[in-house]
XYZ file of C-alpha atoms in Angstrom:
677
model
C 109.221 -85.435 63.162
C 106.140 -86.592 61.190
C 105.165 -90.310 61.177
C 105.906 -90.455 57.435
C 109.395 -89.053 57.806
C 110.129 -91.365 60.743
C 109.072 -94.339 58.640
C 111.350 -93.190 55.794
C 114.263 -92.772 58.118
C 113.714 -96.310 59.574
C 113.554 -97.757 56.046
C 116.851 -95.961 55.171
C 118.566 -97.308 58.333
C 117.192 -100.793 57.512
C 118.554 -100.596 53.985
C 122.062 -99.857 55.178
C 122.225 -102.262 58.104
C 121.192 -105.222 55.980
C 124.260 -105.072 53.771
C 126.346 -106.978 56.353
C 124.873 -109.724 58.359
C 126.124 -112.186 60.989
C 123.967 -115.208 61.923
C 120.753 -113.321 61.223
C 117.137 -114.063 60.477
C 115.641 -112.092 57.624
C 111.924 -111.333 57.770
C 109.231 -112.983 59.857
C 107.407 -116.300 60.078
C 104.095 -114.554 60.657
C 103.971 -111.248 58.706
C 105.447 -109.890 55.428
C 108.680 -107.926 55.906
C 110.349 -106.278 53.028
C 114.115 -106.693 52.893
C 114.676 -103.277 51.193
C 118.199 -104.235 50.222
C 120.408 -106.822 48.739
C 121.410 -108.956 51.711
C 124.960 -110.042 52.080
C 125.475 -112.876 54.544
C 128.937 -113.322 55.924
C 128.644 -116.149 58.497
C 126.876 -119.446 58.945
C 123.382 -120.473 60.115
C 121.394 -117.684 58.597
C 117.678 -117.863 57.888
C 115.293 -116.362 55.347
C 111.952 -116.635 57.053
C 108.517 -117.506 55.724
C 107.512 -114.024 54.780
C 110.785 -112.393 53.908
C 110.593 -110.441 50.669
C 113.967 -110.788 48.962
C 113.222 -108.325 46.220
C 116.943 -107.399 45.783
C 118.307 -110.840 46.027
C 121.039 -112.058 48.459
C 124.666 -113.176 48.440
C 127.141 -115.137 50.474
C 130.649 -114.060 51.628
C 132.508 -117.386 51.313
C 132.514 -121.172 51.788
C 131.767 -120.726 55.531
C 128.466 -118.966 54.861
C 125.180 -120.923 55.018
C 121.476 -120.010 54.953
C 118.166 -121.843 55.260
C 115.439 -120.565 52.849
C 111.792 -120.713 53.991
C 110.292 -117.684 52.273
C 106.946 -118.158 50.394
C 107.417 -114.877 48.546
C 109.173 -114.526 45.192
C 112.794 -113.509 44.929
C 114.158 -110.943 42.521
C 117.592 -109.658 41.603
C 120.464 -112.116 42.063
C 121.610 -115.008 44.169
C 125.407 -114.939 44.602
C 126.246 -118.329 46.189
C 129.995 -117.577 46.240
C 130.979 -121.027 47.522
C 128.456 -120.987 50.424
C 125.610 -123.404 51.175
C 121.882 -122.930 50.709
C 119.226 -125.196 52.238
C 115.987 -124.995 50.285
C 113.128 -125.660 52.663
C 110.350 -124.280 50.524
C 109.726 -123.959 46.817
C 111.451 -120.869 45.361
C 110.092 -118.606 42.698
C 112.582 -116.282 40.976
C 111.136 -113.240 39.213
C 112.250 -111.237 36.202
C 115.984 -110.535 35.470
C 117.168 -113.173 37.948
C 120.797 -114.121 38.059
C 122.534 -116.938 39.882
C 126.273 -116.963 40.222
C 129.156 -118.806 41.827
C 129.948 -122.305 43.079
C 128.918 -123.872 46.427
C 126.118 -126.201 47.435
C 122.336 -126.127 47.043
C 120.568 -128.736 49.140
C 117.205 -128.903 47.400
C 115.290 -131.202 49.880
C 113.119 -132.243 46.884
C 111.816 -128.685 46.458
C 111.380 -126.732 43.278
C 113.306 -123.676 42.121
C 111.043 -122.014 39.565
C 112.165 -119.296 37.168
C 109.322 -117.259 35.714
C 109.057 -115.982 32.149
C 111.479 -113.187 31.434
C 112.819 -111.347 28.410
C 116.402 -112.433 29.006
C 117.731 -115.946 29.750
C 118.052 -117.184 33.257
C 121.898 -117.033 33.818
C 123.864 -119.607 35.843
C 127.418 -118.252 35.739
C 130.640 -119.266 37.473
C 131.540 -116.065 39.200
C 134.818 -115.161 40.712
C 134.880 -117.278 43.847
C 135.510 -116.046 47.366
C 138.268 -113.593 48.404
C 141.614 -114.801 49.801
C 144.619 -112.689 50.822
C 147.789 -113.028 48.795
C 151.068 -111.009 48.801
C 151.453 -107.968 51.040
C 153.988 -105.168 51.232
C 154.234 -102.942 54.313
C 155.996 -99.593 54.354
C 156.273 -96.651 56.749
C 153.801 -94.309 55.141
C 150.250 -94.525 53.725
C 149.976 -95.661 50.185
C 147.710 -93.469 48.045
C 147.641 -95.303 44.646
C 148.202 -98.696 43.122
C 147.677 -100.328 39.690
C 148.431 -103.556 37.702
C 150.313 -103.888 34.514
C 148.386 -105.044 31.496
C 149.647 -108.662 31.899
C 148.754 -108.698 35.614
C 152.317 -109.622 36.542
C 153.593 -106.259 37.827
C 152.287 -103.747 40.328
C 153.130 -100.090 40.694
C 152.306 -98.070 43.814
C 152.794 -94.603 45.280
C 152.831 -93.477 48.858
C 152.933 -90.370 51.059
C 156.243 -88.465 51.218
C 158.906 -89.682 53.606
C 162.164 -88.106 54.794
C 163.757 -91.535 55.098
C 162.462 -93.612 52.186
C 161.182 -93.680 48.582
C 157.741 -92.914 47.291
C 157.371 -94.801 44.031
C 157.427 -98.619 44.099
C 157.468 -101.316 41.495
C 156.670 -104.996 42.273
C 156.736 -108.362 40.530
C 153.722 -110.576 41.124
C 153.674 -114.346 40.407
C 150.031 -115.059 41.259
C 150.633 -115.354 45.008
C 153.707 -113.375 46.094
C 154.367 -109.624 45.836
C 158.078 -108.906 45.485
C 159.601 -105.357 45.559
C 161.788 -104.910 42.519
C 162.804 -101.267 42.893
C 161.737 -97.908 44.272
C 162.497 -94.172 43.642
C 162.674 -91.154 45.967
C 160.888 -87.913 45.020
C 160.754 -86.039 48.363
C 157.050 -85.730 47.527
C 154.041 -87.971 47.761
C 153.070 -89.968 44.687
C 149.388 -89.345 44.223
C 148.710 -91.458 41.213
C 150.014 -94.375 39.121
C 148.255 -95.904 36.074
C 149.630 -98.630 33.704
C 149.330 -98.396 29.971
C 146.468 -100.697 28.800
C 148.716 -102.756 26.443
C 152.378 -101.940 27.068
C 154.781 -102.117 30.074
C 154.733 -98.370 30.742
C 153.023 -96.530 33.498
C 152.294 -92.840 34.154
C 152.763 -91.342 37.626
C 152.126 -87.959 39.214
C 153.816 -86.310 42.118
C 151.823 -84.433 44.749
C 153.859 -81.145 44.455
C 156.657 -79.442 42.673
C 159.808 -81.563 42.635
C 163.243 -81.570 40.994
C 162.563 -82.860 37.547
C 159.210 -83.823 36.042
C 156.066 -84.051 38.117
C 154.426 -86.123 35.359
C 156.565 -89.093 34.408
C 156.384 -92.115 32.143
C 158.337 -95.195 33.234
C 159.027 -98.439 31.542
C 159.521 -101.488 33.688
C 161.226 -104.739 32.785
C 160.586 -106.588 36.047
C 163.821 -105.258 37.631
C 164.538 -101.669 36.604
C 162.438 -98.480 36.192
C 163.464 -96.246 33.297
C 161.982 -92.846 32.790
C 161.178 -92.520 29.101
C 159.279 -89.211 29.104
C 157.859 -86.550 31.387
C 156.640 -83.032 31.857
C 157.708 -80.390 34.426
C 154.326 -78.833 35.442
C 155.698 -76.820 38.425
C 152.647 -78.010 40.393
C 151.098 -81.217 41.824
C 149.455 -83.889 39.808
C 146.151 -85.187 41.157
C 145.304 -87.969 38.650
C 146.508 -89.622 35.397
C 144.380 -91.780 33.090
C 145.029 -93.616 29.838
C 142.492 -93.741 27.009
C 141.277 -97.298 26.405
C 143.449 -97.662 23.276
C 146.526 -96.203 25.091
C 147.093 -93.419 22.590
C 146.275 -90.599 24.994
C 147.075 -89.671 28.591
C 144.830 -87.361 30.609
C 146.285 -85.548 33.602
C 144.601 -83.427 36.245
C 146.681 -80.813 38.066
C 146.456 -79.051 41.469
C 145.949 -75.771 39.550
C 142.565 -77.086 38.272
C 143.675 -77.871 34.740
C 143.054 -81.045 32.902
C 145.640 -81.765 30.134
C 145.747 -84.218 27.289
C 148.957 -85.726 25.852
C 149.409 -88.056 22.981
C 151.539 -91.184 23.603
C 153.835 -93.099 21.337
C 156.929 -95.190 21.828
C 157.216 -94.200 25.523
C 156.895 -90.470 24.894
C 154.048 -88.059 25.701
C 153.389 -84.937 23.697
C 151.196 -82.069 24.847
C 147.921 -81.474 22.881
C 145.531 -79.217 24.814
C 144.281 -78.333 28.275
C 141.164 -76.899 30.003
C 140.819 -74.875 33.192
C 137.950 -76.081 35.262
C 136.260 -73.014 36.717
C 134.990 -73.163 40.408
C 136.966 -76.208 41.319
C 138.012 -76.744 44.958
C 140.594 -79.554 44.761
C 140.482 -82.176 42.072
C 140.261 -85.532 43.742
C 143.190 -87.978 43.755
C 142.812 -90.690 41.062
C 139.410 -89.291 39.969
C 139.904 -89.265 36.151
C 138.588 -91.690 33.635
C 138.074 -92.057 29.846
C 134.922 -93.547 28.309
C 135.093 -96.409 25.734
C 134.981 -94.056 22.751
C 138.101 -92.083 23.728
C 136.158 -88.833 23.432
C 134.807 -88.242 26.989
C 136.667 -87.870 30.332
C 135.045 -88.026 33.722
C 136.716 -85.982 36.496
C 135.875 -85.483 40.236
C 136.196 -82.595 42.644
C 136.877 -83.832 46.177
C 136.235 -80.615 48.146
C 133.535 -78.563 46.363
C 129.976 -79.736 45.852
C 129.214 -77.358 43.048
C 129.829 -78.993 39.677
C 131.854 -81.685 41.555
C 131.361 -84.282 38.822
C 132.139 -83.201 35.287
C 132.511 -84.847 31.917
C 134.853 -83.250 29.401
C 134.814 -83.681 25.672
C 138.005 -84.223 23.614
C 137.762 -84.012 19.813
C 141.379 -84.940 19.154
C 142.605 -81.361 19.266
C 140.623 -79.368 21.948
C 139.033 -80.023 25.364
C 135.674 -78.616 26.452
C 133.178 -79.340 29.235
C 130.183 -81.457 28.107
C 128.231 -81.780 31.372
C 128.444 -81.360 35.057
C 126.354 -82.179 38.219
C 126.335 -80.744 41.702
C 125.240 -81.882 45.132
C 128.107 -83.718 46.822
C 131.881 -83.846 46.572
C 133.257 -86.518 44.250
C 136.185 -88.506 45.595
C 136.377 -90.819 42.559
C 134.715 -91.461 39.251
C 135.077 -94.042 36.507
C 133.392 -94.757 33.198
C 132.199 -98.271 32.560
C 134.563 -100.025 30.032
C 131.854 -100.460 27.417
C 128.655 -98.717 28.394
C 127.982 -94.908 28.660
C 127.607 -95.068 32.384
C 129.726 -93.752 35.284
C 130.253 -94.980 38.848
C 131.145 -92.115 41.129
C 131.633 -91.746 44.896
C 129.764 -89.006 46.718
C 130.618 -88.871 50.404
C 129.481 -92.250 51.751
C 127.498 -93.264 48.647
C 128.504 -94.820 45.322
C 126.144 -93.710 42.556
C 125.568 -94.722 38.978
C 124.980 -92.133 36.175
C 123.891 -92.395 32.674
C 125.866 -90.152 30.345
C 124.793 -88.686 27.017
C 126.697 -85.737 25.459
C 125.696 -82.736 27.429
C 123.931 -84.630 30.230
C 124.657 -86.671 33.326
C 121.587 -88.397 34.906
C 121.595 -90.478 38.082
C 119.990 -93.857 38.176
C 118.588 -93.601 41.673
C 117.784 -97.373 41.856
C 121.525 -98.170 41.726
C 122.863 -96.343 44.732
C 125.198 -98.151 47.061
C 125.106 -96.633 50.595
C 127.780 -96.893 53.164
C 128.810 -95.786 56.612
C 132.105 -94.171 55.691
C 133.667 -91.945 53.021
C 133.967 -93.787 49.690
C 137.404 -93.080 48.214
C 137.742 -95.277 45.147
C 135.819 -97.300 42.572
C 137.096 -99.490 39.673
C 135.293 -101.506 37.051
C 136.607 -104.865 35.958
C 137.728 -105.055 32.329
C 134.525 -106.966 31.370
C 132.319 -104.494 33.110
C 130.616 -107.140 35.292
C 132.202 -106.169 38.627
C 132.854 -103.106 40.584
C 135.338 -102.917 43.485
C 135.316 -100.090 46.023
C 137.524 -98.718 48.854
C 136.331 -96.806 51.891
C 137.535 -94.838 54.847
C 138.125 -96.893 58.065
C 134.846 -97.724 59.864
C 133.186 -100.308 61.977
C 132.062 -102.084 58.860
C 134.121 -103.318 55.798
C 136.471 -101.060 53.868
C 136.959 -103.292 50.774
C 133.784 -104.260 48.938
C 133.058 -105.671 45.531
C 129.799 -106.040 43.615
C 128.376 -107.955 40.675
C 126.859 -105.526 38.193
C 123.815 -106.553 36.187
C 123.542 -104.388 33.174
C 120.053 -105.471 32.483
C 118.658 -103.606 35.429
C 121.723 -101.567 36.445
C 121.771 -103.022 39.939
C 124.741 -104.036 42.113
C 124.959 -107.230 44.120
C 127.637 -107.530 46.778
C 130.153 -110.380 46.468
C 133.008 -109.171 48.788
C 133.049 -107.533 52.165
C 136.567 -107.404 53.654
C 137.308 -105.729 57.022
C 140.725 -104.003 56.877
C 140.398 -101.691 59.933
C 141.954 -98.878 57.965
C 141.185 -96.643 55.037
C 141.457 -97.993 51.472
C 142.475 -95.059 49.301
C 142.806 -96.906 45.981
C 141.601 -100.325 44.673
C 142.170 -101.972 41.297
C 141.144 -105.143 39.473
C 143.888 -106.929 37.586
C 143.237 -106.915 33.818
C 142.832 -110.693 33.918
C 140.137 -110.394 36.589
C 141.881 -112.804 38.908
C 143.202 -110.404 41.520
C 142.554 -107.183 43.448
C 145.236 -104.736 44.674
C 144.519 -102.152 47.313
C 146.529 -99.156 48.651
C 145.728 -97.364 51.866
C 146.409 -96.310 55.381
C 148.298 -98.564 57.751
C 151.152 -98.363 55.222
C 150.236 -101.338 53.087
C 149.882 -102.647 49.556
C 147.763 -105.801 49.571
C 146.862 -108.159 46.872
C 143.917 -110.652 46.859
C 142.824 -113.550 44.745
C 139.735 -115.693 44.508
C 139.101 -119.365 45.372
C 136.470 -121.072 43.248
C 134.358 -124.021 44.281
C 132.265 -126.292 42.083
C 128.468 -125.932 42.173
C 126.734 -129.024 43.604
C 122.984 -129.228 43.378
C 121.295 -131.974 45.373
C 117.613 -133.145 45.179
C 116.339 -130.001 43.485
C 113.793 -129.500 40.647
C 114.633 -126.579 38.395
C 111.536 -125.427 36.533
C 112.125 -123.023 33.663
C 109.743 -120.627 32.081
C 112.481 -118.885 30.208
C 115.698 -119.887 28.396
C 118.614 -121.053 30.620
C 122.198 -119.952 29.871
C 124.789 -121.996 31.556
C 128.429 -120.773 31.763
C 129.822 -122.865 34.624
C 130.006 -126.568 35.599
C 127.141 -127.931 37.690
C 127.308 -131.205 39.571
C 124.030 -132.931 40.423
C 123.621 -135.336 43.360
C 120.640 -137.371 44.525
C 117.624 -136.991 42.180
C 117.227 -133.665 40.459
C 115.514 -132.364 37.364
C 115.586 -129.538 34.824
C 112.101 -128.995 33.454
C 112.355 -126.870 30.407
C 108.644 -126.196 29.438
C 109.915 -126.058 25.826
C 112.584 -123.547 26.494
C 116.317 -123.671 25.696
C 119.259 -124.799 27.729
C 122.416 -123.262 26.196
C 125.901 -124.310 27.119
C 127.368 -120.850 26.812
C 131.084 -121.452 26.736
C 133.768 -124.146 27.006
C 133.611 -124.052 30.870
C 129.912 -124.921 30.960
C 129.160 -128.545 31.906
C 126.583 -130.635 33.570
C 127.908 -133.646 35.546
C 125.759 -136.190 37.221
C 127.553 -137.538 40.273
C 128.022 -141.223 41.194
C 124.635 -142.726 42.108
C 122.725 -139.702 41.085
C 119.959 -139.189 38.543
C 119.267 -136.088 36.452
C 115.903 -135.777 34.664
C 115.884 -133.454 31.654
C 112.278 -132.792 30.521
C 110.687 -130.828 27.707
C 113.809 -128.889 26.908
C 115.961 -127.989 23.907
C 119.716 -128.277 24.600
C 122.380 -126.645 22.453
C 126.077 -126.231 22.618
C 126.781 -129.868 23.299
C 130.371 -130.945 22.595
C 133.220 -132.937 24.164
C 131.542 -134.437 27.208
C 129.812 -131.386 28.743
C 126.717 -133.438 29.545
C 127.929 -136.552 31.327
C 127.860 -138.974 34.242
C 130.882 -139.080 36.516
C 130.510 -142.765 37.142
C 128.924 -145.869 35.566
C 125.971 -145.688 37.992
C 125.094 -142.073 36.977
C 121.803 -141.792 35.082
C 120.526 -139.131 32.671
C 116.834 -139.215 31.744
C 115.879 -137.482 28.528
C 112.138 -136.901 28.210
C 110.783 -134.917 25.293
C 114.181 -133.355 24.545
C 115.972 -132.014 21.518
C 119.784 -132.114 21.745
C 121.884 -130.136 19.280
C 125.533 -131.309 19.083
C 127.959 -128.591 17.920
C 131.065 -130.784 18.129
C 132.137 -134.393 18.628
C 130.617 -135.699 21.841
C 131.803 -138.528 24.182
C 129.526 -140.277 26.555
C 131.932 -142.301 28.661
C 130.159 -143.075 31.924
C 126.644 -143.954 33.144
C 123.336 -144.561 31.424
C 120.853 -142.568 29.310
C 117.136 -143.320 29.625
C 115.017 -142.173 26.678
C 111.310 -141.341 27.202
C 108.721 -140.035 24.733
C 110.233 -138.041 21.872
C 114.003 -137.344 21.938
C 115.873 -135.766 18.974
C 119.641 -135.753 18.276
C 120.812 -133.249 15.672
C 124.128 -132.046 14.431
C 126.830 -133.210 11.985
C 129.370 -134.378 14.607
C 130.148 -137.708 16.143
C 128.280 -139.056 19.191
C 130.675 -141.610 20.740
C 128.947 -144.030 23.075
C 131.781 -145.324 25.210
C 129.997 -146.185 28.465
C 129.929 -149.722 29.703
C 126.429 -149.254 31.152
C 123.177 -150.148 29.501
C 121.084 -147.215 28.176
C 117.363 -147.863 27.515
C 114.265 -146.760 25.645
C 110.933 -146.657 27.536
C 107.793 -147.846 25.922
C 106.106 -145.316 23.520
C 109.484 -143.665 22.940
C 111.058 -142.449 19.747
C 114.674 -141.505 19.468
C 115.394 -139.548 16.216
C 118.805 -139.143 14.591
C 118.636 -136.221 12.194
C 120.332 -136.154 8.805
C 124.114 -136.194 8.901
C 124.180 -137.197 12.547
C 126.837 -139.867 13.385
C 126.430 -142.379 16.246
C 129.522 -144.436 17.124
C 128.948 -147.459 19.348
C 132.365 -148.048 21.117
C 131.736 -149.235 24.725
C 134.637 -149.628 27.118
C 133.713 -153.289 27.715
C 133.048 -156.088 25.291
C 129.275 -155.933 25.093
C 127.170 -155.393 21.984
C 123.819 -155.176 23.849
C 124.190 -151.845 25.793
C 121.204 -150.165 24.007
C 118.065 -151.741 25.394
C 114.614 -151.403 23.828
C 111.647 -152.262 25.974
C 109.214 -153.299 23.283
C 108.059 -152.607 19.699
C 106.884 -149.108 20.834
C 110.551 -148.265 21.487
C 111.569 -146.687 18.164
C 114.954 -145.710 16.805
C 114.320 -143.357 13.777
C 117.325 -143.142 11.502
C 117.029 -140.272 8.996
C 119.972 -139.794 6.636
C 122.478 -140.536 9.377
C 125.296 -142.998 10.157
C 125.703 -145.811 12.693
C 129.177 -147.108 13.298
C 130.424 -149.989 15.507
C 133.892 -151.058 16.595
C 134.704 -154.678 16.490
C 132.774 -155.057 19.773
C 129.766 -155.282 17.559
C 126.339 -153.740 18.067
C 122.944 -155.308 18.397
C 119.432 -153.778 18.214
C 116.547 -156.030 19.108
C 113.016 -156.118 20.544
C 112.132 -152.526 19.479
C 111.466 -150.915 16.141
C 113.888 -149.366 13.612
C 112.719 -146.712 11.100
C 114.912 -146.038 8.106
C 114.436 -142.789 6.154
C 116.649 -141.362 3.388
C 120.163 -142.640 2.977
C 121.366 -144.449 6.179
C 124.834 -145.882 6.554
C 125.608 -148.878 8.758
C 129.350 -149.475 9.215
C 131.138 -152.171 11.199
C 134.800 -152.352 11.889
C 134.590 -156.133 12.664
C 134.209 -159.056 10.234
C 133.294 -161.971 12.532
C 129.683 -162.549 13.337
C 130.185 -161.463 16.891
C 131.885 -158.180 15.818
C 129.320 -156.693 13.442
C 126.035 -154.796 13.524
C 123.183 -157.219 14.109
C 119.442 -156.445 13.803
C 117.182 -158.646 15.903
C 117.620 -162.269 17.000
C 115.656 -165.449 16.977
C 113.577 -164.650 20.037
C 113.522 -160.845 20.079
C 112.659 -159.487 16.590
C 113.454 -155.942 15.692
C 110.602 -154.466 13.693
C 112.051 -152.654 10.757
C 110.215 -150.061 8.610
C 111.941 -148.622 5.494
C 110.177 -145.511 4.181
C 109.791 -144.879 0.409
C 112.997 -142.693 0.368
C 114.804 -145.065 2.707
C 118.053 -146.656 1.735
C 120.644 -148.661 3.710
C 124.280 -148.640 2.761
C 126.259 -151.305 4.599
C 130.019 -151.232 5.153
C 131.725 -154.162 6.795
C 129.795 -156.977 8.373
C 126.007 -157.011 8.794
C 123.736 -159.553 10.283
C 119.944 -159.558 9.850
C 118.919 -162.023 12.559
C 115.143 -161.648 12.955
C 113.312 -164.878 13.201
C 110.954 -163.712 10.481
């Protein structure tokens, strides 16, 4: 063997072995060592050394996983925290297309996490959580197939034939417990079950010729299975698959035909079929529609030539569009929205781009393994892929986060079952996984989520920041925006400053603010705003802690900002806080104090531009700083007594007031001008 080939072999072995790690040290403290893979840590006390090149990112298995980060080299790909704990012992630089996901804890040790400039935003998403076992059903034969109902509350499964029991099973699932409702005997294995995407029907296929229909449609009401339609094929059924809209059912047969049926009201009607020439044995459950309802991916489990084919259905006829050879194909599935296919080839899971007439592998996306890969399934949102493998010394159930920006997979689950997993399915609501396999079991799993707690870490952005989970900050941390955007991406996105903690927000534009999604958890929480623009998209409540304003801070939006904290917020010197037109600031503290906005000196400026200031009968006083009035400004007090109204200045602490040429003050309720001069 040449030196070059030996080197390539060692790299290949290194790539595979790094997928599952127990108490390991990655890289070296004295020389650069490339990781060559996405590392997946599954225990505590791991270490990423000084010169470890994490160019494919890394992930944690669960809340018991921990790792100390020392590398001086940039990280690329994704960091899947997954409820684990990361100790940052050196500044981290994240390269292009970086993704961070999941709860857990990041102990920053006053280091910096720097995200370089990239075309897409830096994402911090909530993820699924870590895997936990739920309900299980144990039988006397291997289960070959399993699937969830569209509401994720029923499970159907099929097993190998038995002389003493039934082969088709229907279960109820309440989020934790799997309860057998009914079962049916066929005297034949059930190879495949698949639920309709929007109704309580499922299709199933028997392994061989049986009395009655080999293809059957059942309805299920939680108690009883009722056959509503079927077809007597006289031969075995290898796979069934619904089109995404549920209007068509594709079926692959042991005679190498693929058939298409229409579906309506519980009944299937034959449309067309195609004989696949040169097929060995079509693989069990290896049949999938694309998002358009025009193309169908099918796999051959025994013949390498043309083992992976895509068929074209025009509504009336079925033809072959493309095929590839090289390895047998145990399973294949189209992505739910993109023209890409995940397929299993012996031990590998490979990703293919599909265009009409062509299937092309993306060689950078391969997932290698040490045992035969039997099954793949995309989550409904296309962000996750779950896989099942033959029994091995490694893990048989694995799941991955898929990043469609670079078409890479990042492992999030590695579950050792000790037996083969023949079929694996996400629930439509993305909260559960069901698996069918050897050892005679159906198993369901859920996910446990943890909050994300960041302690004493500086986050430096050179790109926009998209937040779609809640982040809790402890100690003293900062987000330095470098004039980029922080976007609260959905209703679950929040930033919470813990008790006694300080969060510095610097040079950043923040949008999507509403409710109380940027807040302190206690009255001693502090948020420092320095050169920030905050855009409020809904009414906002600031109930706890203090805000410190430094340099130029802008508040925009047409909603209400309700200041209800009982802690004093303050302006630094040389600071301007600007309220844009139609902005509404309501002073309504939780204690009887009218002096909770402190201005250091006359260089502390509140600029009111066509906005509204309201006060409850607590009253509201501004003094010692400067007030700029531009356009039509409204000052409104609920109270009438002197102590209950808006007051500007006092005898010893004048408030400098400047009214621009377009400035106008409309006063409602009591108002007190109390400057000494």
